[in-house]
Coordinates of C-alpha atoms and ligand atoms in Angstrom, one line a residue:
M1 CA 17.6 -19.7 13.3
S2 CA 17.2 -22.8 16.2
G3 CA 14.4 -23.5 17.7
S4 CA 15.4 -23.1 20.7
V5 CA 17.4 -19.7 21.0
G6 CA 13.5 -18.0 21.6
A7 CA 12.2 -20.3 24.6
G8 CA 10.2 -19.1 27.3
R9 CA 10.3 -15.5 25.2
R10 CA 8.4 -13.7 23.8
A11 CA 7.8 -10.4 21.0
A12 CA 5.4 -8.4 20.4
I13 CA 4.4 -7.2 16.4
V14 CA 2.7 -4.4 15.8
G15 CA 0.9 -4.8 12.2
S16 CA 0.2 -7.8 10.4
G17 CA 0.8 -6.5 6.7
P18 CA 3.7 -8.9 5.3
A19 CA 6.7 -7.7 7.3
G20 CA 4.8 -8.2 10.7
F21 CA 3.7 -12.1 9.0
Y22 CA 7.4 -12.3 7.7
A23 CA 8.5 -11.0 10.9
A24 CA 6.9 -13.4 13.0
D25 CA 7.2 -16.5 11.0
F26 CA 11.6 -15.8 12.0
L27 CA 10.8 -15.5 15.5
L28 CA 8.4 -18.3 15.6
K29 CA 11.0 -20.4 14.0
A30 CA 13.6 -19.2 16.3
G31 CA 11.6 -20.8 19.2
L32 CA 9.6 -17.4 20.7
A33 CA 6.0 -17.3 21.6
V34 CA 4.5 -14.1 19.5
D35 CA 1.4 -12.2 19.6
L36 CA 1.0 -10.2 16.5
Y37 CA -1.5 -6.5 17.2
E38 CA -3.6 -5.5 14.2
R39 CA -5.4 -2.8 14.5
L40 CA -8.2 -4.2 11.8
P41 CA -10.0 -7.3 12.9
A42 CA -8.4 -8.6 9.0
P43 CA -5.5 -9.5 8.6
Y44 CA -2.5 -9.1 5.7
G45 CA -2.5 -4.8 5.4
L46 CA -1.9 -4.5 1.6
V47 CA -2.4 -7.5 0.7
R48 CA -6.0 -7.2 1.7
Y49 CA -6.5 -4.0 0.7
G50 CA -4.3 -2.3 -1.5
V51 CA -2.6 -5.3 -4.1
A52 CA -6.0 -4.5 -7.1
P53 CA -8.3 -7.0 -6.9
D54 CA -7.8 -8.3 -10.5
H55 CA -4.6 -9.4 -9.3
Q56 CA -5.9 -12.8 -6.5
T57 CA -2.6 -15.0 -7.7
I58 CA -0.7 -12.1 -5.3
K59 CA -3.3 -12.0 -2.7
R60 CA -2.7 -16.1 -2.5
V61 CA 0.7 -15.2 -0.5
T62 CA -2.1 -15.0 2.4
A63 CA -1.9 -18.9 2.8
A64 CA 2.2 -18.8 3.7
F65 CA 0.3 -16.4 6.3
D66 CA -1.5 -18.6 7.5
R67 CA 0.7 -21.2 7.7
T68 CA 2.7 -19.1 9.7
A69 CA -0.4 -18.4 11.7
R70 CA -0.6 -22.3 13.0
Q71 CA 2.2 -22.4 14.2
V72 CA 2.1 -23.0 18.2
G73 CA 2.5 -19.9 20.2
F74 CA 1.2 -17.7 17.6
R75 CA -2.0 -15.4 18.5
F76 CA -3.5 -12.2 16.0
R77 CA -5.1 -9.4 18.3
G78 CA -7.5 -7.9 15.8
H79 CA -8.8 -4.6 16.4
V80 CA -6.2 -3.7 19.0
E81 CA -4.6 -0.5 17.7
V82 CA -1.1 0.3 19.2
G83 CA -0.9 3.7 20.7
R84 CA -5.3 3.9 20.9
D85 CA -6.6 1.0 22.6
V86 CA -2.9 0.0 24.1
A87 CA 0.0 1.9 24.5
L88 CA 3.7 1.4 22.6
E89 CA 4.6 1.0 26.5
E90 CA 2.5 -1.4 27.9
L91 CA 3.5 -3.9 25.4
R92 CA 7.0 -3.2 25.8
R93 CA 6.8 -4.0 29.9
A94 CA 5.2 -6.9 28.4
Y95 CA 7.2 -8.8 26.4
H96 CA 11.0 -8.9 25.5
L97 CA 11.3 -7.3 22.8
V98 CA 8.9 -5.2 19.9
V99 CA 8.4 -5.5 16.4
L100 CA 6.7 -2.5 15.1
A101 CA 5.4 -2.9 11.6
Y102 CA 3.3 -0.5 11.1
G103 CA 3.6 0.6 7.7
A104 CA 2.7 3.7 6.0
S105 CA -0.9 5.0 5.3
S106 CA -1.1 8.4 4.6
D107 CA -0.2 9.1 1.6
R108 CA 2.0 12.4 0.2
Q109 CA 0.6 15.5 -1.7
L110 CA 1.6 17.7 -4.8
G111 CA 1.6 21.0 -3.5
V112 CA -0.3 22.4 -5.9
P113 CA -3.3 24.9 -5.9
G114 CA -6.6 23.2 -6.1
E115 CA -5.4 19.7 -5.2
A116 CA -8.5 19.6 -1.9
L117 CA -11.1 20.4 -5.1
T118 CA -13.7 18.1 -5.1
G119 CA -12.9 14.8 -7.6
S120 CA -9.0 15.5 -6.5
H121 CA -7.9 12.4 -4.7
A122 CA -5.2 10.7 -3.4
A123 CA -4.6 6.9 -4.7
T124 CA -3.7 5.4 -0.7
A125 CA -8.0 6.4 -1.0
F126 CA -9.2 5.6 -4.2
V127 CA -7.4 2.1 -4.2
A128 CA -8.8 1.1 -0.1
W129 CA -11.8 2.6 -1.3
Y130 CA -12.2 -0.2 -4.9
N131 CA -10.5 -2.9 -1.8
G132 CA -13.1 -2.8 0.1
H133 CA -11.2 -0.8 3.5
P134 CA -13.3 -0.3 6.0
D135 CA -12.2 3.3 6.6
H136 CA -13.5 3.7 3.3
E137 CA -16.8 2.7 3.9
H138 CA -19.2 5.5 2.7
D139 CA -16.6 7.3 0.7
Q140 CA -18.2 8.3 -2.6
Y141 CA -15.7 8.3 -6.3
D142 CA -17.3 10.8 -9.4
L143 CA -16.8 9.1 -12.4
A144 CA -19.5 10.7 -14.8
S145 CA -16.0 12.5 -16.5
E146 CA -14.7 11.0 -19.7
R147 CA -11.3 11.6 -18.5
A148 CA -9.2 10.9 -15.5
V149 CA -5.8 11.8 -14.5
V150 CA -3.2 9.8 -13.0
V151 CA -0.5 11.6 -11.4
G152 CA 2.5 9.0 -10.8
L153 CA 4.6 6.4 -12.8
G154 CA 4.6 3.0 -10.7
N155 CA 2.7 0.5 -10.0
V156 CA -0.1 2.2 -8.1
A157 CA -0.6 4.4 -10.4
L158 CA -1.0 1.6 -13.2
D159 CA -3.0 -0.5 -11.0
V160 CA -5.3 2.7 -10.9
A161 CA -5.5 3.1 -14.3
R162 CA -6.4 -0.9 -14.7
V163 CA -9.3 -0.2 -13.0
L164 CA -10.8 2.3 -14.0
V165 CA -10.6 0.4 -17.6
R166 CA -10.8 -3.0 -17.1
P167 CA -13.8 -4.3 -18.6
L168 CA -16.0 -4.8 -15.9
V169 CA -17.4 -8.2 -16.6
E170 CA -13.6 -9.4 -15.1
L171 CA -13.8 -7.2 -12.1
A172 CA -17.5 -7.8 -10.9
V173 CA -15.9 -11.4 -10.0
T174 CA -12.9 -10.4 -7.9
D175 CA -12.7 -9.3 -4.0
I176 CA -13.6 -5.6 -5.4
A177 CA -15.8 -3.9 -2.9
D178 CA -19.4 -4.0 -4.1
A179 CA -19.6 0.2 -3.7
A180 CA -16.8 0.1 -6.4
L181 CA -18.6 -1.9 -8.7
D182 CA -21.5 0.2 -8.9
A183 CA -19.7 3.5 -9.4
L184 CA -17.5 1.3 -11.9
R185 CA -21.1 0.6 -13.9
A186 CA -22.2 4.0 -14.4
S187 CA -18.4 4.9 -15.1
K188 CA -18.3 7.1 -18.4
I189 CA -13.7 7.1 -18.3
R190 CA -12.6 6.3 -21.4
D191 CA -10.0 8.3 -21.4
V192 CA -6.9 7.9 -18.3
V193 CA -3.8 10.1 -18.6
L194 CA -1.3 9.6 -16.5
L195 CA 1.1 12.0 -15.8
G196 CA 4.8 11.3 -15.1
R197 CA 6.7 14.0 -14.0
R198 CA 10.6 12.6 -16.2
G199 CA 11.3 10.0 -19.2
P200 CA 10.3 7.1 -19.8
A201 CA 14.5 5.4 -18.3
E202 CA 13.1 6.9 -14.8
A203 CA 9.7 5.8 -15.0
A204 CA 8.3 3.5 -11.4
F205 CA 5.8 0.9 -12.8
D206 CA 7.2 -2.1 -14.2
Q207 CA 7.1 -3.2 -17.8
G208 CA 4.7 -6.6 -17.2
E209 CA 2.0 -4.0 -15.4
L210 CA 2.2 -2.0 -18.3
A211 CA 1.9 -4.6 -21.1
D212 CA -1.2 -6.5 -18.6
I213 CA -3.1 -3.3 -19.8
A214 CA -2.6 -3.1 -23.5
A215 CA -3.6 -6.3 -23.4
L216 CA -7.0 -5.8 -22.0
P217 CA -9.9 -6.5 -24.4
G218 CA -10.7 -2.8 -26.3
V219 CA -8.1 -1.1 -24.3
E220 CA -5.4 0.9 -26.0
V221 CA -2.2 2.3 -24.3
L222 CA -0.2 5.2 -26.1
V223 CA 2.5 7.4 -25.5
E224 CA 2.0 11.2 -25.9
G225 CA 4.0 14.5 -26.6
D226 CA 7.6 15.0 -27.3
V227 CA 9.4 12.2 -25.6
E228 CA 13.1 10.1 -26.4
F229 CA 13.6 6.5 -25.8
A230 CA 17.5 7.0 -25.2
L231 CA 19.0 4.8 -22.7
P232 CA 20.5 5.9 -20.1
E233 CA 24.2 4.3 -20.0
G234 CA 25.1 1.6 -17.1
A235 CA 21.1 1.0 -17.8
D236 CA 20.0 -1.9 -15.0
A237 CA 17.2 -5.1 -17.2
A238 CA 13.6 -3.2 -15.8
V239 CA 14.8 -0.1 -17.1
R240 CA 15.5 -1.7 -20.6
K241 CA 12.4 -3.3 -20.3
N242 CA 10.5 -0.6 -19.5
V243 CA 12.3 1.9 -22.4
E244 CA 12.4 -1.2 -25.0
Y245 CA 9.0 -2.0 -25.2
L246 CA 7.2 1.9 -24.3
A247 CA 9.5 2.7 -28.3
T248 CA 7.1 0.0 -29.3
L249 CA 3.8 1.7 -28.3
P250 CA 1.7 3.8 -30.8
R251 CA 1.7 7.5 -30.4
E252 CA -1.3 8.7 -31.9
P253 CA -4.9 7.0 -31.7
S254 CA -6.3 4.0 -33.6
G255 CA -9.2 4.4 -33.4
N256 CA -10.8 2.0 -32.5
A257 CA -10.6 1.4 -29.4
E258 CA -13.3 1.9 -26.7
R259 CA -10.5 3.3 -23.7
S260 CA -7.4 4.7 -23.8
V261 CA -4.2 5.1 -21.6
R262 CA -2.3 7.8 -22.2
L263 CA 1.0 8.1 -20.8
R264 CA 2.8 11.7 -21.1
F265 CA 6.2 12.1 -19.9
L266 CA 8.3 15.1 -18.8
A267 CA 4.6 16.3 -17.2
S268 CA 4.0 18.1 -14.2
P269 CA 0.9 19.2 -12.4
V270 CA 1.2 22.9 -11.2
E271 CA -2.2 23.7 -11.0
L272 CA -6.2 22.2 -11.0
L273 CA -8.9 23.9 -12.1
G274 CA -12.4 24.1 -10.0
D275 CA -16.0 25.4 -11.0
A276 CA -17.5 25.4 -7.5
E277 CA -15.3 23.5 -5.9
R278 CA -15.0 20.7 -7.6
V279 CA -12.1 19.7 -10.3
R280 CA -12.1 20.7 -13.7
A281 CA -9.6 20.5 -15.5
I282 CA -5.6 20.0 -14.0
V283 CA -2.8 22.4 -15.9
F284 CA 0.5 20.1 -16.3
E285 CA 3.7 22.1 -17.1
D286 CA 6.4 20.4 -20.1
N287 CA 9.1 19.8 -17.8
E288 CA 13.1 19.4 -19.2
L289 CA 15.6 16.3 -17.5
V290 CA 18.7 18.1 -15.6
E291 CA 21.3 15.9 -13.7
S292 CA 21.5 16.6 -10.1
G293 CA 23.9 15.0 -7.0
G294 CA 24.3 12.1 -10.1
R295 CA 20.6 12.1 -9.9
V296 CA 18.0 12.6 -13.5
T297 CA 15.5 15.6 -11.5
A298 CA 12.6 16.8 -13.7
R299 CA 13.0 21.1 -14.2
G300 CA 10.0 22.9 -15.1
T301 CA 10.1 24.9 -19.5
G302 CA 7.6 27.4 -18.5
R303 CA 5.1 25.9 -21.2
K304 CA 2.1 24.8 -19.5
H305 CA -1.1 22.9 -21.1
E306 CA -4.5 22.9 -19.7
L307 CA -6.6 19.1 -19.9
S308 CA -10.1 19.1 -19.1
T309 CA -11.1 16.7 -16.5
G310 CA -13.4 15.9 -13.6
L311 CA -11.2 12.9 -11.8
V312 CA -7.4 13.4 -10.8
I313 CA -6.0 10.9 -8.8
R314 CA -2.7 11.4 -6.6
S315 CA -0.6 8.6 -6.8
I316 CA 3.0 10.1 -5.4
G317 CA 3.8 7.3 -2.7
Y318 CA 2.6 6.3 0.8
Q319 CA 3.4 8.6 3.3
G320 CA 4.4 6.9 7.0
L321 CA 2.8 8.4 10.1
P322 CA 4.5 8.7 13.8
L323 CA 3.7 5.9 16.0
P324 CA 2.2 7.8 19.7
G325 CA 5.4 6.6 21.8
T326 CA 7.9 5.5 19.0
P327 CA 11.3 7.9 17.2
F328 CA 9.9 9.3 14.3
D329 CA 11.8 10.8 11.2
P330 CA 9.5 13.0 9.9
K331 CA 12.1 14.1 6.8
R332 CA 12.0 10.2 5.7
A333 CA 8.4 9.9 7.7
V334 CA 10.4 6.0 8.9
V335 CA 11.2 5.6 12.5
P336 CA 14.9 6.0 12.6
N337 CA 16.8 2.3 12.6
E338 CA 19.8 0.8 11.9
Q339 CA 18.9 -2.4 10.0
G340 CA 15.7 -2.9 12.0
R341 CA 17.4 -2.2 15.3
V342 CA 15.0 1.0 16.8
L343 CA 16.6 4.3 18.0
A344 CA 16.3 7.2 20.0
L345 CA 16.0 10.6 19.3
D346 CA 19.1 11.3 20.3
G347 CA 20.7 8.7 18.6
S348 CA 21.2 6.0 20.6
R349 CA 19.5 2.3 20.8
A350 CA 15.6 2.2 22.0
T351 CA 16.0 -0.9 24.0
G352 CA 14.1 -4.2 23.1
L353 CA 12.7 -2.3 20.2
Y354 CA 12.9 -3.4 16.4
V355 CA 11.4 -1.7 12.9
T356 CA 10.2 -3.5 10.0
G357 CA 8.0 -3.3 6.5
W358 CA 7.1 -0.2 4.9
I359 CA 7.6 1.7 8.3
K360 CA 11.3 1.1 8.5
R361 CA 11.5 1.2 4.5
G362 CA 9.8 3.6 3.8
P363 CA 6.4 2.6 0.7
T364 CA 9.3 0.9 -1.3
G365 CA 8.8 -2.9 -2.6
L366 CA 7.1 -5.9 -3.8
I367 CA 5.2 -8.4 -1.2
G368 CA 8.8 -10.3 -0.9
T369 CA 11.3 -7.5 -0.2
N370 CA 9.3 -7.2 3.2
K371 CA 10.5 -10.8 4.2
A372 CA 14.4 -10.0 3.7
C373 CA 13.8 -6.5 5.8
A374 CA 12.2 -8.8 8.1
K375 CA 15.0 -11.7 8.4
Q376 CA 17.7 -8.8 8.5
T377 CA 16.0 -7.1 11.6
T378 CA 15.2 -10.5 13.6
D379 CA 18.0 -12.1 13.8
L380 CA 19.6 -8.5 15.0
A381 CA 16.8 -8.9 17.7
L382 CA 17.4 -12.4 18.0
A383 CA 21.4 -11.7 19.0
D384 CA 20.3 -9.0 21.3
L385 CA 17.5 -11.6 23.5
D386 CA 20.1 -12.2 26.1
A387 CA 21.1 -8.7 27.1
L388 CA 17.4 -7.7 26.2
P389 CA 15.1 -6.9 30.5
V390 CA 12.4 -9.6 32.0
P391 CA 9.3 -8.1 31.1
T392 CA 7.2 -6.2 34.4
L393 CA 3.9 -7.8 32.9
D394 CA 2.6 -11.0 31.1
P395 CA 0.6 -10.8 27.7
E396 CA -2.3 -11.8 29.9
G397 CA -2.0 -8.3 31.4
I398 CA -2.4 -7.0 28.0
D399 CA -4.9 -8.8 27.5
R400 CA -7.2 -7.8 31.1
L401 CA -5.8 -4.4 30.2
L402 CA -8.0 -4.4 26.5
A403 CA -11.0 -6.4 28.2
E404 CA -11.3 -3.5 31.1
R405 CA -11.5 -0.4 27.6
G406 CA -13.8 -2.3 26.9
V407 CA -11.5 -3.1 23.0
A408 CA -13.3 -6.2 21.5
V409 CA -9.8 -8.7 20.7
V410 CA -10.4 -10.4 17.4
S411 CA -8.3 -14.0 17.7
Y412 CA -7.1 -16.1 14.5
D413 CA -9.9 -18.6 15.1
A414 CA -12.0 -15.3 15.3
W415 CA -10.6 -14.0 12.3
L416 CA -11.0 -17.5 10.2
A417 CA -15.0 -17.2 11.1
L418 CA -14.8 -13.6 9.7
D419 CA -13.1 -15.7 6.5
A420 CA -15.5 -18.0 6.3
A421 CA -18.5 -15.7 6.2
E422 CA -17.1 -13.4 2.9
K423 CA -16.1 -16.2 1.4
A424 CA -19.6 -17.8 1.2
A425 CA -21.4 -14.3 0.9
G426 CA -18.9 -14.0 -2.5
A427 CA -19.9 -17.7 -3.3
A428 CA -22.9 -16.7 -3.8
K429 CA -22.6 -13.9 -5.8
G430 CA -20.2 -15.0 -7.5
K431 CA -17.1 -14.0 -5.9
V432 CA -13.4 -14.7 -5.1
R433 CA -15.2 -12.7 -1.9
D434 CA -17.6 -10.5 -0.7
K435 CA -15.1 -8.3 1.9
L436 CA -17.7 -6.8 4.7
A437 CA -17.4 -3.4 5.1
S438 CA -17.7 -1.6 7.8
V439 CA -15.9 -3.1 10.8
S440 CA -19.0 -3.8 13.2
A441 CA -20.7 -6.1 10.0
M442 CA -16.8 -7.7 10.4
L443 CA -16.9 -8.0 14.1
A444 CA -20.3 -9.2 14.1
A445 CA -19.2 -12.1 11.1
A446 CA -16.4 -12.9 13.9
G447 CA -18.3 -13.8 16.7
V448 CA -16.4 -11.4 19.2
E449 CA -18.8 -8.0 19.3
Ligands
LIG501 P1 1.2 -3.0 5.4 O1 0.9 -4.0 4.2 O2 0.3 -1.9 4.5 O3 0.6 -3.4 6.7 C1 0.6 -2.4 8.1 C2 0.0 -3.3 9.3 O4 0.0 -2.6 9.9 C3 -1.7 -3.3 8.0 O5 -2.6 -3.6 8.2 C4 -2.5 -1.9 8.9 O6 -3.3 -1.5 8.7 C5 -1.5 -2.5 11.1 N1 -1.3 -1.0 11.6 C6 -1.2 0.1 11.1 N2 -1.2 0.8 12.1 C7 -1.6 0.1 13.2 C8 -1.5 0.0 14.1 N3 -1.5 1.1 14.8 N4 -1.8 -0.5 15.1 C9 -2.1 -2.3 14.8 N5 -2.1 -2.4 13.5 C10 -1.6 -1.0 12.3 N6 3.5 -5.7 -4.0 C11 3.3 -7.2 -4.3 O7 4.1 -7.9 -4.6 N7 3.0 -6.9 -5.5 C12 1.5 -6.5 -5.7 O8 0.7 -7.0 -6.2 C13 1.7 -5.2 -4.9 N8 -0.1 -4.4 -4.8 C14 0.4 -2.8 -4.1 C15 -0.8 -2.6 -4.1 C16 -0.5 -0.8 -3.2 C17 -1.9 -0.2 -4.2 C18 0.6 -1.2 -2.8 C19 0.3 0.5 -2.3 C20 1.8 -1.9 -2.4 C21 1.4 -2.8 -3.4 N9 2.6 -4.2 -3.5 C22 2.6 -5.3 -3.7 C23 3.3 -3.8 -2.5 C24 3.0 -4.3 -0.9 O9 1.8 -4.2 -0.6 C25 4.1 -4.7 0.2 O10 5.3 -4.2 -0.1 C26 3.7 -4.5 1.4 O11 2.0 -4.7 2.2 C27 4.6 -3.6 2.6 O12 4.4 -4.0 4.1 P2 4.2 -3.6 5.4 O13 3.4 -4.6 6.3 O14 5.0 -3.1 5.7 O15 2.8 -2.4 5.2
LIG502 P1 6.6 4.1 -6.4 O1 6.7 3.5 -7.1 O2 7.9 5.2 -5.4 O3 6.1 5.1 -7.6 C1 5.7 7.0 -7.3 C2 5.6 7.8 -8.3 O4 5.2 9.5 -8.1 C3 6.9 8.0 -9.5 O5 6.5 8.1 -10.8 C4 7.0 9.4 -8.3 O6 8.6 9.9 -10.2 C5 5.8 10.1 -8.6 N1 6.4 11.3 -7.9 C6 7.1 11.0 -7.0 N2 6.2 12.7 -6.0 C7 6.2 13.7 -7.0 C8 5.7 14.9 -7.1 N3 5.9 15.0 -6.1 N4 4.4 15.1 -8.7 C9 5.1 13.9 -9.8 N5 5.7 12.5 -9.4 C10 5.6 12.3 -8.1 O7 5.0 3.9 -5.1 P2 3.8 3.6 -5.2 O8 3.4 3.2 -7.0 O9 3.2 3.9 -4.6 O10 4.7 2.2 -5.1 C11 4.9 2.0 -3.5 C12 5.7 0.1 -3.8 O11 4.0 -0.8 -3.8 C13 6.2 0.3 -5.1 O12 7.4 -0.7 -4.9 C14 5.5 -0.7 -6.5 O13 6.7 -1.6 -7.4 C15 5.1 -1.5 -5.1 N6 3.9 -1.8 -5.7 C16 3.9 -3.2 -6.9 C17 2.5 -3.6 -7.8 C18 2.9 -4.9 -8.6 O14 3.9 -5.5 -8.1 N7 1.7 -5.3 -9.1 C19 1.9 -2.5 -7.8 C20 1.3 -1.7 -6.6 C21 2.2 -1.4 -6.1 P3 9.8 10.3 -9.3 O15 10.4 8.7 -9.9 O16 9.8 11.3 -10.7 O17 9.8 10.0 -7.8

């Protein structure tokens, strides 16, 4: 798209994760001015607060986002929560177009008895805690039990398992939160059991992620239970890699490993049992696979097993939430849209309103997936430009509103000050970065209190 198409026009983007940054880049390149609103004082969404601390090479994608932020016409508006500090309607009045890129911050529930017991947690919270998300500054995890059970077999479940078994010296040099490092230092967990409700061919993780765990010193990865490694007809390359790799893994413990990660397929939790409010065991049921409507699903056999544990982490997917003033599809937990153009509740197009990333497609896909997603959305937004009404407010009007409401806005330069402070504090401790744990400490380091 040529650099002049959007000249004189301006866009607001809500959310500064990968989807928001990729959308910003496409719009800036088309000549629009872009204000990127983010509820936290720091940018990058799940790249900062989701991607595991021992995946520093992946986090380096932020260098590309930094290049976007340095383009003329870009402003970062950190520490501004749309829907709380400023209404979406206010933004729509001040910009030609608004792109929603606010991700999927909640979690799915298992819906089994005992899920709310102490010691039973959502992976969304656990991951945010070890990554130093300020919403989770005061969370606490008791890692005193020998066994942890992780429900789900996606890449997030593997992140959680890996962080629980990885040698501490390797984690200590990352940007992991100090509170998590302290808890892991005292951890008694030696055995992590992953429960997958379907079979090896339906596992959602990537083979390389499991191989990384098996390669950790002192860690053994096993496959348990009565399971077949048959390749379904027409299996794609990822499924083939998973199944072939899983078939090579040991079925019995060697007795030599310091820590084990055990995969249990065809197993669904049916209840968490507790002693005085604290989880002490999980009951799971064996499943069989059935085909229904072209999809392989799990059906309980009635055969149940009890496994003692003091920590259950439910890693069965993230979930989008509605933003005040936005149409929302509660069934799919996304903003209803047609390739990124937001649809109002009556199915008509919401003029000048667009969506991208997890809140558009649902909570799956790698960082790069959001680039193609943002391209699709912004191409349509740019095609609509001439038909969009001229805004009646201007962005300075929004700045004034925020100032009147006492919101301390973090600019990109202020973020860079915060970033430098975290890196310097990290260097002093031999870590990549020492994340500031609270919003107030972040604002102080950014110099915007
Ligand atoms: P997010 O990254 O969630 O960004 C949304 C942003 O919106 C956040 O910054 C949030 O604070 C902000 N926001 C929310 N509400 C508001 C509001 N009301 N006002 C203003 N701002 C708001 N992919 C990989 O390729 N490699 C990996 O190693 C990898 N690891 C992952 C680990 C975990 C635990 C998870 C959950 C995902 C991982 N992914 C990984 C996937 C990748 O992180 C996602 O594809 C990507 O982050 C989704 O981008 P997004 O911009 O839609 O959402
Ligand atoms: P995911 O890939 O969708 O996996 C969710 C898992 O939960 C699946 O195994 C699913 O099983 C299971 N599940 C769902 N509902 C369940 C229920 N009621 N009971 C039992 N199990 C249930 O989601 P994710 O792990 O949260 O990852 C999100 C995205 O981020 C993915 O695209 C992932 O690849 C990406 N990510 C990538 C990396 C990386 O590259 N290193 C790291 C982390 C995340 P079914 O298949 O049976 O539904």
